[in-house]
PDB file of C-alpha atoms in Angstrom:
ATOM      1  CA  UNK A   1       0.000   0.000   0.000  1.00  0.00           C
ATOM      2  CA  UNK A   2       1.586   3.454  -0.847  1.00  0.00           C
ATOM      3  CA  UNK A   3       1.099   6.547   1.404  1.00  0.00           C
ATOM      4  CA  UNK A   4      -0.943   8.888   0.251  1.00  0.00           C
ATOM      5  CA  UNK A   5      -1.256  11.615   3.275  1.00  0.00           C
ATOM      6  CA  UNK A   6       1.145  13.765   2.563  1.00  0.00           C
ATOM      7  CA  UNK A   7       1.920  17.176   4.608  1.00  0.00           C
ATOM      8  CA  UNK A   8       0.375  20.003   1.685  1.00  0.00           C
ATOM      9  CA  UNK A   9      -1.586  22.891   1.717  1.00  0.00           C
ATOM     10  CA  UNK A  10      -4.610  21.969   1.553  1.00  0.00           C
ATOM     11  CA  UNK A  11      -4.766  18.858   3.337  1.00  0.00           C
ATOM     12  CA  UNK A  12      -7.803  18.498   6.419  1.00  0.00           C
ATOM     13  CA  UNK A  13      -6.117  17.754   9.470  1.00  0.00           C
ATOM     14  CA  UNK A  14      -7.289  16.478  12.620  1.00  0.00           C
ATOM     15  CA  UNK A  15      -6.184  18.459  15.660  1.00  0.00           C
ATOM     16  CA  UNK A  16      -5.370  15.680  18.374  1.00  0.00           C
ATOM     17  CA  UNK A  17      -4.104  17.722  21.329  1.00  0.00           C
ATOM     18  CA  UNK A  18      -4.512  21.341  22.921  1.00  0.00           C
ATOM     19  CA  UNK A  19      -7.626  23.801  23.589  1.00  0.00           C
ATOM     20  CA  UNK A  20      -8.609  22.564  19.904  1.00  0.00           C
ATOM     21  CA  UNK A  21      -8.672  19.047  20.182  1.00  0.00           C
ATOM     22  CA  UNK A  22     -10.906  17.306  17.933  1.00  0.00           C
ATOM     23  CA  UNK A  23     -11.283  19.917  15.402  1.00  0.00           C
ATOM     24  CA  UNK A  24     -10.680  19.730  12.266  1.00  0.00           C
ATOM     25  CA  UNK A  25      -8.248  22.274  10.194  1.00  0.00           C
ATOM     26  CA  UNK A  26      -6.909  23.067   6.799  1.00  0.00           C
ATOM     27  CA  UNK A  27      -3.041  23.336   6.286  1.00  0.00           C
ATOM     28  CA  UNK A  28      -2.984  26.747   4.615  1.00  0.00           C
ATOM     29  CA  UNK A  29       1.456  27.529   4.791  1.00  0.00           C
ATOM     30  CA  UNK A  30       3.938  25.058   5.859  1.00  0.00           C
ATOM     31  CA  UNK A  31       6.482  26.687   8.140  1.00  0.00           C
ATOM     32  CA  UNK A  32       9.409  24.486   8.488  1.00  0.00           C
ATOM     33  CA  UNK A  33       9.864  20.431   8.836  1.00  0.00           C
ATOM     34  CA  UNK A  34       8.300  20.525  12.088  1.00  0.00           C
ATOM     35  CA  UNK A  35       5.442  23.305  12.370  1.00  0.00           C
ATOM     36  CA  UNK A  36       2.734  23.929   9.871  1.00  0.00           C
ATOM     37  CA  UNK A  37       0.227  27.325   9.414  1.00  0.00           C
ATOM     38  CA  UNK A  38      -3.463  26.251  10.259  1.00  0.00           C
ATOM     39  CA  UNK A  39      -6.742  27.200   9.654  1.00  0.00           C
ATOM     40  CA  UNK A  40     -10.349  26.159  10.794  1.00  0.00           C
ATOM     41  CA  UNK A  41     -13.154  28.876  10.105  1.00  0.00           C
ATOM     42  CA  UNK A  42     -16.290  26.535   9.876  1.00  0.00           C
ATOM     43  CA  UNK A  43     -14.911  24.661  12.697  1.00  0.00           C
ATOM     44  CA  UNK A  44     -13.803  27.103  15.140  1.00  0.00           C
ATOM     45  CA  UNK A  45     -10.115  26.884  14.994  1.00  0.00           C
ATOM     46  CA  UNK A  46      -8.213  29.969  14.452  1.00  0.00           C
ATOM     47  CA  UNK A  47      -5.199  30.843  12.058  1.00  0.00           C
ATOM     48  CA  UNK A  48      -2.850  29.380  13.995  1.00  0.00           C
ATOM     49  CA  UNK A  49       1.375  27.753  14.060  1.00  0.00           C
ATOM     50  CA  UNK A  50       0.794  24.594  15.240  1.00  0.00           C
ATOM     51  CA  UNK A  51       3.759  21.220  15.329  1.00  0.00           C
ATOM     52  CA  UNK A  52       3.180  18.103  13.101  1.00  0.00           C
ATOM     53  CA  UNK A  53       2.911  16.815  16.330  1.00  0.00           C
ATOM     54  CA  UNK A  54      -0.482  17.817  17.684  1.00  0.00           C
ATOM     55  CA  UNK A  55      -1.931  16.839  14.433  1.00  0.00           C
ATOM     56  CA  UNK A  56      -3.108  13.915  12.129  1.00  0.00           C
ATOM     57  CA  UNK A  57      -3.555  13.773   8.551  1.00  0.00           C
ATOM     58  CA  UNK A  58      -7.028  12.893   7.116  1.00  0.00           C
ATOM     59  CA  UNK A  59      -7.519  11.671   3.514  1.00  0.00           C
ATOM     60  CA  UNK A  60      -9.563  14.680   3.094  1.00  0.00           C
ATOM     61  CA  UNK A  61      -7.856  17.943   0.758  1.00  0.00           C
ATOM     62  CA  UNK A  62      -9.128  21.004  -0.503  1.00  0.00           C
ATOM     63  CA  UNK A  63      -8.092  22.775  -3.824  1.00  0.00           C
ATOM     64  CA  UNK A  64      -6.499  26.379  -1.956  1.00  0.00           C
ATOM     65  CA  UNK A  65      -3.239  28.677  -2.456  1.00  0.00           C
ATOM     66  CA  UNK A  66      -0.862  29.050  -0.284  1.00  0.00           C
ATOM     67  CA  UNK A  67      -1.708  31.279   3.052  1.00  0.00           C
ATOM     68  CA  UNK A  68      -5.307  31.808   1.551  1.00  0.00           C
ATOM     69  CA  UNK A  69      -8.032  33.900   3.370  1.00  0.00           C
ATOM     70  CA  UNK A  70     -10.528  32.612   5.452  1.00  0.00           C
ATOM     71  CA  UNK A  71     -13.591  33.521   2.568  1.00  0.00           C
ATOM     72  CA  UNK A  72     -11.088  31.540   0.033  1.00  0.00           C
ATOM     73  CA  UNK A  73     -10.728  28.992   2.708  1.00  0.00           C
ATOM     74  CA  UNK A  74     -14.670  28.694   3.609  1.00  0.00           C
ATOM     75  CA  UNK A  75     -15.700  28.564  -0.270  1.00  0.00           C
ATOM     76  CA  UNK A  76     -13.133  25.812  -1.078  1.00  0.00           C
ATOM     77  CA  UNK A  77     -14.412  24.032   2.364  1.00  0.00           C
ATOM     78  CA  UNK A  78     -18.073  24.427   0.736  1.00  0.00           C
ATOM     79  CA  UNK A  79     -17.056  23.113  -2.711  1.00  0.00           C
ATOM     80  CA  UNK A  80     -15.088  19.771  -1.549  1.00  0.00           C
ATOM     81  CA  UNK A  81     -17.953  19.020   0.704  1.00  0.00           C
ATOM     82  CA  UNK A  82     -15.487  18.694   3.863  1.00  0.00           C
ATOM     83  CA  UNK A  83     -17.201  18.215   6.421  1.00  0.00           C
ATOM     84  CA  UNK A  84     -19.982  15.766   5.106  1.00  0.00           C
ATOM     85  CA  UNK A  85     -17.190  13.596   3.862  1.00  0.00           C
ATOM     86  CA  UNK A  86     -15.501  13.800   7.331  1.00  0.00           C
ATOM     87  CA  UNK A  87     -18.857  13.238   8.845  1.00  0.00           C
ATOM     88  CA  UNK A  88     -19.357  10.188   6.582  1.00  0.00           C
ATOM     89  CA  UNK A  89     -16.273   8.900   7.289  1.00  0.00           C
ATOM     90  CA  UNK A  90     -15.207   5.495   9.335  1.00  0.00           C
ATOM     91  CA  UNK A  91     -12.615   7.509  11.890  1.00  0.00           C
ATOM     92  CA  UNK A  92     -15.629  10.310  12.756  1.00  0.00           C
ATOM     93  CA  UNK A  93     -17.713   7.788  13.705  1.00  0.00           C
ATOM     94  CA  UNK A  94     -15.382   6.113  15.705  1.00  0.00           C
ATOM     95  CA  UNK A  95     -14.604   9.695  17.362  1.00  0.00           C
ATOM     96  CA  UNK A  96     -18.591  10.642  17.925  1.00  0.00           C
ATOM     97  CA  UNK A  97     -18.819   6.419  19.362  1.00  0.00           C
ATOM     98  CA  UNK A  98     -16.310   7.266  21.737  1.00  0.00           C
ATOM     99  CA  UNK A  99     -16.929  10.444  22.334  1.00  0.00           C
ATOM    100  CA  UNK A 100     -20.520   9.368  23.335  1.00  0.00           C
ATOM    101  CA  UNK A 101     -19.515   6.644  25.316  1.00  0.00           C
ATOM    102  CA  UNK A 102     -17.337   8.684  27.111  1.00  0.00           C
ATOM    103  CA  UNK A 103     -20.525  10.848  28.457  1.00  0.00           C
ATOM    104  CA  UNK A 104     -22.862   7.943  29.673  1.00  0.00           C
ATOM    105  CA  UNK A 105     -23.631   7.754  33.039  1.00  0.00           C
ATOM    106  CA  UNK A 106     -23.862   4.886  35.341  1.00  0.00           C
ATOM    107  CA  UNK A 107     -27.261   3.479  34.658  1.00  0.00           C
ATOM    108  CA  UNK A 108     -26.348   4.022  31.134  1.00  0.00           C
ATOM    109  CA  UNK A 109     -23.621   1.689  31.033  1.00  0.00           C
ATOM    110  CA  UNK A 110     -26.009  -0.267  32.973  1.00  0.00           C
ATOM    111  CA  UNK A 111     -28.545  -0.496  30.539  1.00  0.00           C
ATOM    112  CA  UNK A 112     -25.825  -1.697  27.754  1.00  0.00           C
ATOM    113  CA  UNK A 113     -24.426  -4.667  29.642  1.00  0.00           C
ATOM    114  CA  UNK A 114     -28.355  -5.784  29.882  1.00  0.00           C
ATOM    115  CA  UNK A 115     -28.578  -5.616  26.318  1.00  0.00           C
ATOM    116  CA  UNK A 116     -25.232  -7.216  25.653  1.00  0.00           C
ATOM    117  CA  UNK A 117     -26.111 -10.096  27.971  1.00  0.00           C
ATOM    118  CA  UNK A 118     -29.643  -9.941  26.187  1.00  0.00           C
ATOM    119  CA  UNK A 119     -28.237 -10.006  22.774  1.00  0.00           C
ATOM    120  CA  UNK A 120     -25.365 -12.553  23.661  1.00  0.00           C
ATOM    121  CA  UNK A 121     -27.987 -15.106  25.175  1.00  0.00           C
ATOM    122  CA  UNK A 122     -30.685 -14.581  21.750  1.00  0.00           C
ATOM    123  CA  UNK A 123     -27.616 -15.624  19.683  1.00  0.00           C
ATOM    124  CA  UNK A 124     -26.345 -18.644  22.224  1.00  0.00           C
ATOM    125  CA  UNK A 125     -29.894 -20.036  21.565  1.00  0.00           C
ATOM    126  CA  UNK A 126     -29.848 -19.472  17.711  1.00  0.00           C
ATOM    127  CA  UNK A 127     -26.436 -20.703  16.945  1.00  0.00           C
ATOM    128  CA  UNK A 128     -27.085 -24.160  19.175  1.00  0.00           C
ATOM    129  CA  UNK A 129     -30.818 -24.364  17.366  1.00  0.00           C
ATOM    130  CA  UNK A 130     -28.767 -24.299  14.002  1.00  0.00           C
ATOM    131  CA  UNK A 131     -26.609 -27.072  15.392  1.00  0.00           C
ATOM    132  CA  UNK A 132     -28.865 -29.549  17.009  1.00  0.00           C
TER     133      UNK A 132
END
């Protein structure tokens, strides 16, 4: 398999660590081998330096310039469709799973392991039904 997600202006990025974590951004200027220029205006993230580091590369890219404005930014954002593609997308479900696990109280988690157990005994029954 070949990488494809390469760091380029233009390319959606997932913002993994600080006040913006779990945002998504556009790389609009590349500063040196270890920092990159940012930008987020539908999302909330502001025109910001931020390191390779506190970042993760989508699949996602949008056709921009280099250091483009926020209107060029929003309009290209609009025209690729971002964020329904990032919405649609295996690793933003997996985020909004978590994410919604994370906020379920204790009768919540509750209620799951019933269901589990519920589930797990329908399919004990099934699968030795099929067998006998």
């Amino acid at each position: 398999m070949v990488f494809t997600r390469f760091v380029e202006v233009g390319r959606v990025v997932l913002i993994n660590y600080g006040p913006d974590s779990g945002k998504l951004a556009t790389i609009i200027d590349i500063v040196d081998q270890n920092k990159c220029l940012v930008d987020g205006p539908s999302t909330g993230v502001a025109r910001q330096v931020i390191s390779f580091t506190r970042i993760a590369l989508t699949d996602l890219t949008v056709k921009i310039q280099r250091n483009a404005r926020e209107k060029t930014l929003n309009k290209a954002w609009e025209e690729a469709d971002t964020l329904n593609k990032w919405e649609s997308s295996s690793w933003a479900k997996k985020l909004s799973a978590k994410k919604k696990r994370a906020s379920l109280s204790d009768f919540d988690r509750f209620k799951v392991m019933v269901a589990r157990k519920q589930k797990s005994e329908i399919l004990s029954k099934k699968m030795a039904e099929l067998e006998a």
